Amino acid sequence: MTQLETPPAAPKLGRKRDHTRDAEILDAALDVLADTGYAGMTVDMVAARAKAGKATLYRRWASKSELVIDAVACMKQIDPDFSKLPDTGSLRGDLVAMIKAPSIAEGERKMRVFAGVMSMISDAPELTESIHAAIVEPRMAVNRFLLQRAIDRGEIRADADVETLALISQAMVSYRVLMLREPVTRDFLVSVIDGVIIPAVRK
Amino acid sequence: MTQLETPPAAPKLGRKRDHTRDAEILDAALDVLADTGYAGMTVDMVAARAKAGKATLYRRWASKSELVIDAVACMKQIDPDFSKLPDTGSLRGDLVAMIKAPSIAEGERKMRVFAGVMSMISDAPELTESIHAAIVEPRMAVNRFLLQRAIDRGEIRADADVETLALISQAMVSYRVLMLREPVTRDFLVSVIDGVIIPAVRK
Amino acid sequence: MTQLETPPAAPKLGRKRDHTRDAEILDAALDVLADTGYAGMTVDMVAARAKAGKATLYRRWASKSELVIDAVACMKQIDPDFSKLPDTGSLRGDLVAMIKAPSIAEGERKMRVFAGVMSMISDAPELTESIHAAIVEPRMAVNRFLLQRAIDRGEIRADADVETLALISQAMVSYRVLMLREPVTRDFLVSVIDGVIIPAVRK
Amino acid sequence: MTQLETPPAAPKLGRKRDHTRDAEILDAALDVLADTGYAGMTVDMVAARAKAGKATLYRRWASKSELVIDAVACMKQIDPDFSKLPDTGSLRGDLVAMIKAPSIAEGERKMRVFAGVMSMISDAPELTESIHAAIVEPRMAVNRFLLQRAIDRGEIRADADVETLALISQAMVSYRVLMLREPVTRDFLVSVIDGVIIPAVRK
DNA sequence: CGATAAACGAGACGGTACGTCGCGTCTTCTG
DNA sequence: CAGAAGACGCGACGTACCGTCTCGTTTATCG
């Protein structure tokens, strides 16, 4: 996340910042992003669509890039609560169950937004860490957790390269969206699971 | 490719366009792209490095993006001559041998170009074709060939998902370059081979 | 009560245009104009000297020429207070005394601006009005006044062509500056007075 | 004049320069000059109107300014042959007779061209000498000659400032054309003669 | 008479300034 | 004070023009 928690000793003088605007602005940003892409998007467009002033945006986010990062990050979070993850008893079952989560293949706008946010990365090298933390790491953590659970119960090889394997599906999805511009279908994700991950970890 | 076709009724008067400049300009563009990324690249930089006037660039390409698209499309291709590929007798040996091939060393610039150019893919869907064709597909073809050879000699599972596996290293490299912004080291590539590909195809 | 004459539909929202910048920019323009002439002057030079952005200039003036026209029109005028003019008792004394007036010394820049700006007069007929009003007419008025005073006291011919004579020194100065590109020295001005004006009006 | 004498050791090989094009090009230049002014005039326009290549122009004149100078200089020369000057027996008669020469007030195009060429001066300080020699000096020489003849026959003061007086009508005409943008009428010229020159030289 | 060398129309070339537009900041006014 | 509106400094974009160079062609003189 880019903007953070209220300062501990805020004297809260004057008018309070209207945080209901945050969501409206972020949603306007996503609209513009989906319509025009990151490069075509201008801060004035977002402000105009949100009926907000530019200063209001910059009071909340330091730059266009951070606004977009936050917009994407807040789009839909993978639930970070491991206790709510599916537990089907098999690694393959778990992974396939994750596919149904709306976080991956949710719709046209989301995919265009994802492409849009990727296109921003090289503009703002200093922000890749934020993007990684906000978008990638949560999903990797889930994969890591599921793999480790499978190791713990003796289902898969103990020496599986968890770190690399956890990365694979993210890398494959990104690649498909960005380069091949094909939708991330269930079949595609299953083929990654069945063609790569499961074979690689079987004993 | 962006500009091409011979005009049908060209009386071809006046000084001819110097097409040797095309390659020099495109090469200068790739240099700048690798150095600064797409956003940091300016048309004046490219013109200066190519010792050309800006008008000369705009006579050939309608915009900065079209210049970049063409530059990527015209990047030197990996030699598709399969007969020159290493043949160590084992799939792992072949894959590791590929790492040392100049495609990696010389591919350094290519990868930086790749990273630099990502910031415009959402604006220019046709760019992805260029990138795919120039950077990704040649390497996938090599992987496909090596995997198939290993299947043919019975070294690995006959039902290995060659297409998906051939994609993996490219996807992982892309991801590392774009998202993680870490160099593509030999160790990283070996960990992909030993942690994913080889385990996934062993009988 | 204060704003009864507000523009009909001007809601005057947003930051007000800082009209103190107008004068600073115009003065910078005159400096550059005096230094380099109209052709040598670039909008970036003016912006840099005024520590302003180019867009700020173009928000106020539609083009380089309009900026220059305004700059000339807004040049400080010669003080039209005839009571402060020298009164030496003779026309020749008055005219020579005018030479020492700061209108010449301080008028150095003015003349260089004048020279600089000539290169655009054929494009901008309205510029000639500005030049005439700002540079020429004030001095002609002084000449006219001094000549008439000399007539009134019977010093010179009553039928002297005041209008034409008042124009002469300005025309000669213009010619010297523009065509001969020689500095407007005291000796030159004295030679106009003694070689033309005084002989022409003597009884 | 800008370009001139044949190189002494010209081997005169190859195709001869077609000097009939000179006049056509200069005339085209005058047309464009009258239409658009010096600043609005482009070398390509002149070349196109003359159905000539740009190189053909630059083979003859070193720059746009020199082309224009030549065009104006060749427009209509004051006859430099003093023996053909009018000799009416009086200075005033001579000067008035000169007015009828077509060189001064000849028409709308000529005046616009004159304004156009004046507007060029500050762009090319190094060319003022040429302009002076081509346009101004010939007319001054006539004035000088007429004044000196009047002195020699004892008609006017022997100590008249010939140099300054010779300049006056040029300066006044220039001023009227450039600054006042009024046509150079016969009445105007007569008023200069009768209001300034003649009074200034009478004994 | 054919070779040769220069001039020709056309237009691409390297440069430079123009006028536009976007980012991120600052200023004004309203609630 | 926060918020909407929009001007500000900055800097890159894409265009137009200058003066040069290179095409392929035409024309005059020389061998």
Tab-separated table of C-alpha atoms in Angstrom, chain A:
chain	number	residue	atom	x	y	z
A	1	MET	CA	0.000	0.000	0.000
A	2	THR	CA	1.253	3.407	-0.744
A	3	GLN	CA	-0.447	5.805	1.594
A	4	LEU	CA	-0.633	4.816	5.133
A	5	GLU	CA	-2.111	4.911	8.530
A	6	THR	CA	-3.104	8.060	10.336
A	7	PRO	CA	-0.157	9.584	12.143
A	8	PRO	CA	-0.331	8.588	15.828
A	9	ALA	CA	-0.407	12.137	17.190
A	10	ALA	CA	-2.658	13.758	14.650
A	11	PRO	CA	-4.111	16.892	16.263
A	12	LYS	CA	-6.907	16.559	13.725
A	13	LEU	CA	-7.450	20.251	13.284
A	14	GLY	CA	-9.491	21.649	10.468
A	15	ARG	CA	-11.630	19.738	8.057
A	16	LYS	CA	-11.131	16.007	8.068
A	17	ARG	CA	-9.963	14.375	4.917
A	18	ASP	CA	-12.933	12.805	3.229
A	19	HIS	CA	-11.862	9.204	2.800
A	20	THR	CA	-14.994	8.282	0.939
A	21	ARG	CA	-13.354	10.100	-1.951
A	22	ASP	CA	-10.488	7.625	-1.957
A	23	ALA	CA	-12.531	4.790	-3.353
A	24	GLU	CA	-14.248	7.023	-5.897
A	25	ILE	CA	-10.945	8.338	-7.122
A	26	LEU	CA	-9.389	4.895	-7.314
A	27	ASP	CA	-12.362	3.614	-9.235
A	28	ALA	CA	-12.163	6.519	-11.641
A	29	ALA	CA	-8.494	5.711	-12.070
A	30	LEU	CA	-9.317	2.114	-12.932
A	31	ASP	CA	-11.894	3.248	-15.458
A	32	VAL	CA	-9.450	5.532	-17.189
A	33	LEU	CA	-6.755	2.899	-16.991
A	34	ALA	CA	-8.950	0.331	-18.641
A	35	ASP	CA	-10.035	2.819	-21.291
A	36	THR	CA	-6.762	4.365	-22.294
A	37	GLY	CA	-3.931	2.381	-20.782
A	38	TYR	CA	-1.363	3.767	-18.430
A	39	ALA	CA	0.364	6.012	-20.919
A	40	GLY	CA	-2.837	7.445	-22.301
A	41	MET	CA	-4.218	8.083	-18.870
A	42	THR	CA	-3.706	11.558	-17.466
A	43	VAL	CA	-4.126	12.711	-13.931
A	44	ASP	CA	-6.523	15.387	-15.096
A	45	MET	CA	-8.729	12.729	-16.663
A	46	VAL	CA	-8.909	10.870	-13.386
A	47	ALA	CA	-9.615	14.048	-11.456
A	48	ALA	CA	-12.287	15.109	-13.898
A	49	ARG	CA	-14.005	11.744	-13.867
A	50	ALA	CA	-13.921	11.665	-10.063
A	51	LYS	CA	-15.012	15.316	-10.002
A	52	ALA	CA	-12.032	15.980	-7.818
A	53	GLY	CA	-9.212	18.493	-7.943
A	54	LYS	CA	-5.755	17.389	-8.847
A	55	ALA	CA	-4.443	18.517	-5.479
A	56	THR	CA	-6.842	16.141	-3.804
A	57	LEU	CA	-5.254	13.289	-5.675
A	58	TYR	CA	-1.739	14.411	-4.931
A	59	ARG	CA	-2.582	14.884	-1.278
A	60	ARG	CA	-3.248	11.164	-1.165
A	61	TRP	CA	-0.750	9.705	-3.628
A	62	ALA	CA	2.671	10.990	-4.425
A	63	SER	CA	2.473	10.375	-8.140
A	64	LYS	CA	0.448	8.991	-10.978
A	65	SER	CA	2.269	5.679	-10.602
A	66	GLU	CA	1.433	5.335	-6.933
A	67	LEU	CA	-2.169	6.184	-7.604
A	68	VAL	CA	-2.309	3.427	-10.163
A	69	ILE	CA	-0.539	0.968	-7.935
A	70	ASP	CA	-3.009	1.612	-5.189
A	71	ALA	CA	-5.919	1.415	-7.553
A	72	VAL	CA	-4.814	-1.965	-8.753
A	73	ALA	CA	-3.901	-3.191	-5.313
A	74	CYS	CA	-7.324	-2.227	-3.980
A	75	MET	CA	-9.122	-3.725	-6.938
A	76	LYS	CA	-9.457	-7.084	-5.316
A	77	GLN	CA	-7.208	-8.513	-2.710
A	78	ILE	CA	-6.452	-12.144	-2.352
A	79	ASP	CA	-7.625	-13.005	1.069
A	80	PRO	CA	-4.480	-13.169	3.138
A	81	ASP	CA	-6.150	-15.257	5.799
A	82	PHE	CA	-4.592	-18.689	5.375
A	83	SER	CA	-7.232	-20.235	7.557
A	84	LYS	CA	-9.770	-19.461	4.882
A	85	LEU	CA	-7.830	-21.143	2.114
A	86	PRO	CA	-9.316	-24.271	0.683
A	87	ASP	CA	-8.035	-27.513	2.102
A	88	THR	CA	-9.026	-30.288	-0.217
A	89	GLY	CA	-6.495	-32.749	1.068
A	90	SER	CA	-4.329	-32.748	-2.057
A	91	LEU	CA	-2.028	-30.105	-3.477
A	92	ARG	CA	-3.661	-30.338	-6.864
A	93	GLY	CA	-7.067	-29.930	-5.344
A	94	ASP	CA	-5.949	-26.897	-3.433
A	95	LEU	CA	-4.408	-25.230	-6.423
A	96	VAL	CA	-7.388	-25.885	-8.645
A	97	ALA	CA	-9.693	-24.577	-5.944
A	98	MET	CA	-7.730	-21.339	-5.955
A	99	ILE	CA	-8.572	-20.845	-9.602
A	100	LYS	CA	-12.176	-20.230	-8.790
A	101	ALA	CA	-11.191	-17.310	-6.619
A	102	PRO	CA	-12.308	-14.250	-8.529
A	103	SER	CA	-8.877	-12.742	-8.143
A	104	ILE	CA	-7.375	-14.267	-11.237
A	105	ALA	CA	-9.691	-14.310	-14.154
A	106	GLU	CA	-12.432	-11.927	-13.345
A	107	GLY	CA	-13.178	-9.988	-16.432
A	108	GLU	CA	-12.148	-7.870	-19.272
A	109	ARG	CA	-11.562	-4.692	-17.332
A	110	LYS	CA	-9.351	-6.377	-14.799
A	111	MET	CA	-7.153	-7.828	-17.483
A	112	ARG	CA	-6.774	-4.540	-19.252
A	113	VAL	CA	-5.960	-2.906	-15.971
A	114	PHE	CA	-3.376	-5.516	-15.244
A	115	ALA	CA	-1.745	-4.912	-18.590
A	116	GLY	CA	-1.896	-1.223	-17.857
A	117	VAL	CA	-0.162	-1.509	-14.562
A	118	MET	CA	2.528	-3.716	-15.963
A	119	SER	CA	3.253	-1.119	-18.556
A	120	MET	CA	4.108	1.288	-15.798
A	121	ILE	CA	6.850	-0.692	-14.243
A	122	SER	CA	9.783	0.454	-16.260
A	123	ASP	CA	8.731	4.063	-15.834
A	124	ALA	CA	9.082	3.777	-12.120
A	125	PRO	CA	11.766	1.291	-11.151
A	126	GLU	CA	11.596	2.396	-7.566
A	127	LEU	CA	8.031	1.175	-7.386
A	128	THR	CA	8.529	-2.407	-8.425
A	129	GLU	CA	8.973	-3.349	-4.834
A	130	SER	CA	5.594	-1.863	-3.994
A	131	ILE	CA	3.985	-3.624	-6.884
A	132	HIS	CA	5.612	-6.856	-5.949
A	133	ALA	CA	4.472	-6.509	-2.373
A	134	ALA	CA	0.959	-5.471	-3.270
A	135	ILE	CA	0.183	-7.766	-6.147
A	136	VAL	CA	2.616	-10.608	-6.409
A	137	GLU	CA	3.765	-11.459	-2.961
A	138	PRO	CA	0.290	-12.208	-1.573
A	139	ARG	CA	-0.336	-14.759	-4.259
A	140	MET	CA	3.101	-16.247	-3.898
A	141	ALA	CA	2.515	-16.548	-0.190
A	142	VAL	CA	-0.549	-18.615	-0.838
A	143	ASN	CA	1.321	-20.882	-3.190
A	144	ARG	CA	4.151	-21.162	-0.710
A	145	PHE	CA	1.729	-22.077	2.019
A	146	LEU	CA	-0.020	-24.711	-0.027
A	147	LEU	CA	3.234	-26.266	-1.153
A	148	GLN	CA	4.660	-26.335	2.332
A	149	ARG	CA	1.484	-27.941	3.673
A	150	ALA	CA	1.809	-30.613	1.016
A	151	ILE	CA	5.401	-31.228	2.001
A	152	ASP	CA	4.472	-31.376	5.665
A	153	ARG	CA	1.925	-34.036	5.090
A	154	GLY	CA	4.367	-35.992	2.983
A	155	GLU	CA	2.380	-35.662	-0.205
A	156	ILE	CA	5.175	-34.249	-2.316
A	157	ARG	CA	8.937	-34.255	-2.432
A	158	ALA	CA	10.527	-32.704	0.604
A	159	ASP	CA	13.239	-31.119	-1.479
A	160	ALA	CA	10.866	-29.320	-3.837
A	161	ASP	CA	12.073	-25.826	-4.744
A	162	VAL	CA	9.166	-24.104	-3.092
A	163	GLU	CA	10.317	-20.601	-3.833
A	164	THR	CA	10.674	-21.131	-7.553
A	165	LEU	CA	7.512	-23.164	-7.848
A	166	ALA	CA	5.507	-20.570	-5.966
A	167	LEU	CA	6.530	-18.049	-8.554
A	168	ILE	CA	5.593	-20.070	-11.593
A	169	SER	CA	1.904	-19.467	-11.878
A	170	GLN	CA	2.341	-15.733	-11.389
A	171	ALA	CA	4.984	-15.639	-14.056
A	172	MET	CA	2.906	-17.679	-16.461
A	173	VAL	CA	-0.212	-15.605	-15.926
A	174	SER	CA	1.674	-12.362	-16.368
A	175	TYR	CA	3.235	-13.636	-19.499
A	176	ARG	CA	-0.023	-14.737	-20.971
A	177	VAL	CA	-1.746	-11.461	-20.217
A	178	LEU	CA	1.048	-9.167	-21.249
A	179	MET	CA	2.693	-10.861	-24.145
A	180	LEU	CA	0.222	-13.254	-25.600
A	181	ARG	CA	-2.790	-11.085	-24.789
A	182	GLU	CA	-4.880	-14.148	-24.327
A	183	PRO	CA	-7.428	-14.505	-21.592
A	184	VAL	CA	-6.406	-16.390	-18.486
A	185	THR	CA	-8.728	-19.309	-18.780
A	186	ARG	CA	-9.289	-22.070	-16.321
A	187	ASP	CA	-7.858	-24.519	-18.804
A	188	PHE	CA	-4.673	-22.576	-19.035
A	189	LEU	CA	-4.221	-22.509	-15.289
A	190	VAL	CA	-4.982	-26.192	-15.030
A	191	SER	CA	-2.424	-26.946	-17.678
A	192	VAL	CA	0.190	-25.100	-15.640
A	193	ILE	CA	-0.757	-27.073	-12.580
A	194	ASP	CA	-0.924	-30.424	-14.311
A	195	GLY	CA	1.844	-29.862	-16.824
A	196	VAL	CA	4.406	-28.291	-14.574
A	197	ILE	CA	3.798	-27.932	-10.896
A	198	ILE	CA	2.368	-31.308	-10.054
A	199	PRO	CA	4.866	-33.282	-12.190
A	200	ALA	CA	7.708	-31.304	-10.699
A	201	VAL	CA	6.842	-32.102	-7.119
A	202	ARG	CA	5.716	-35.670	-7.361
A	203	LYS	CA	7.856	-38.081	-5.468
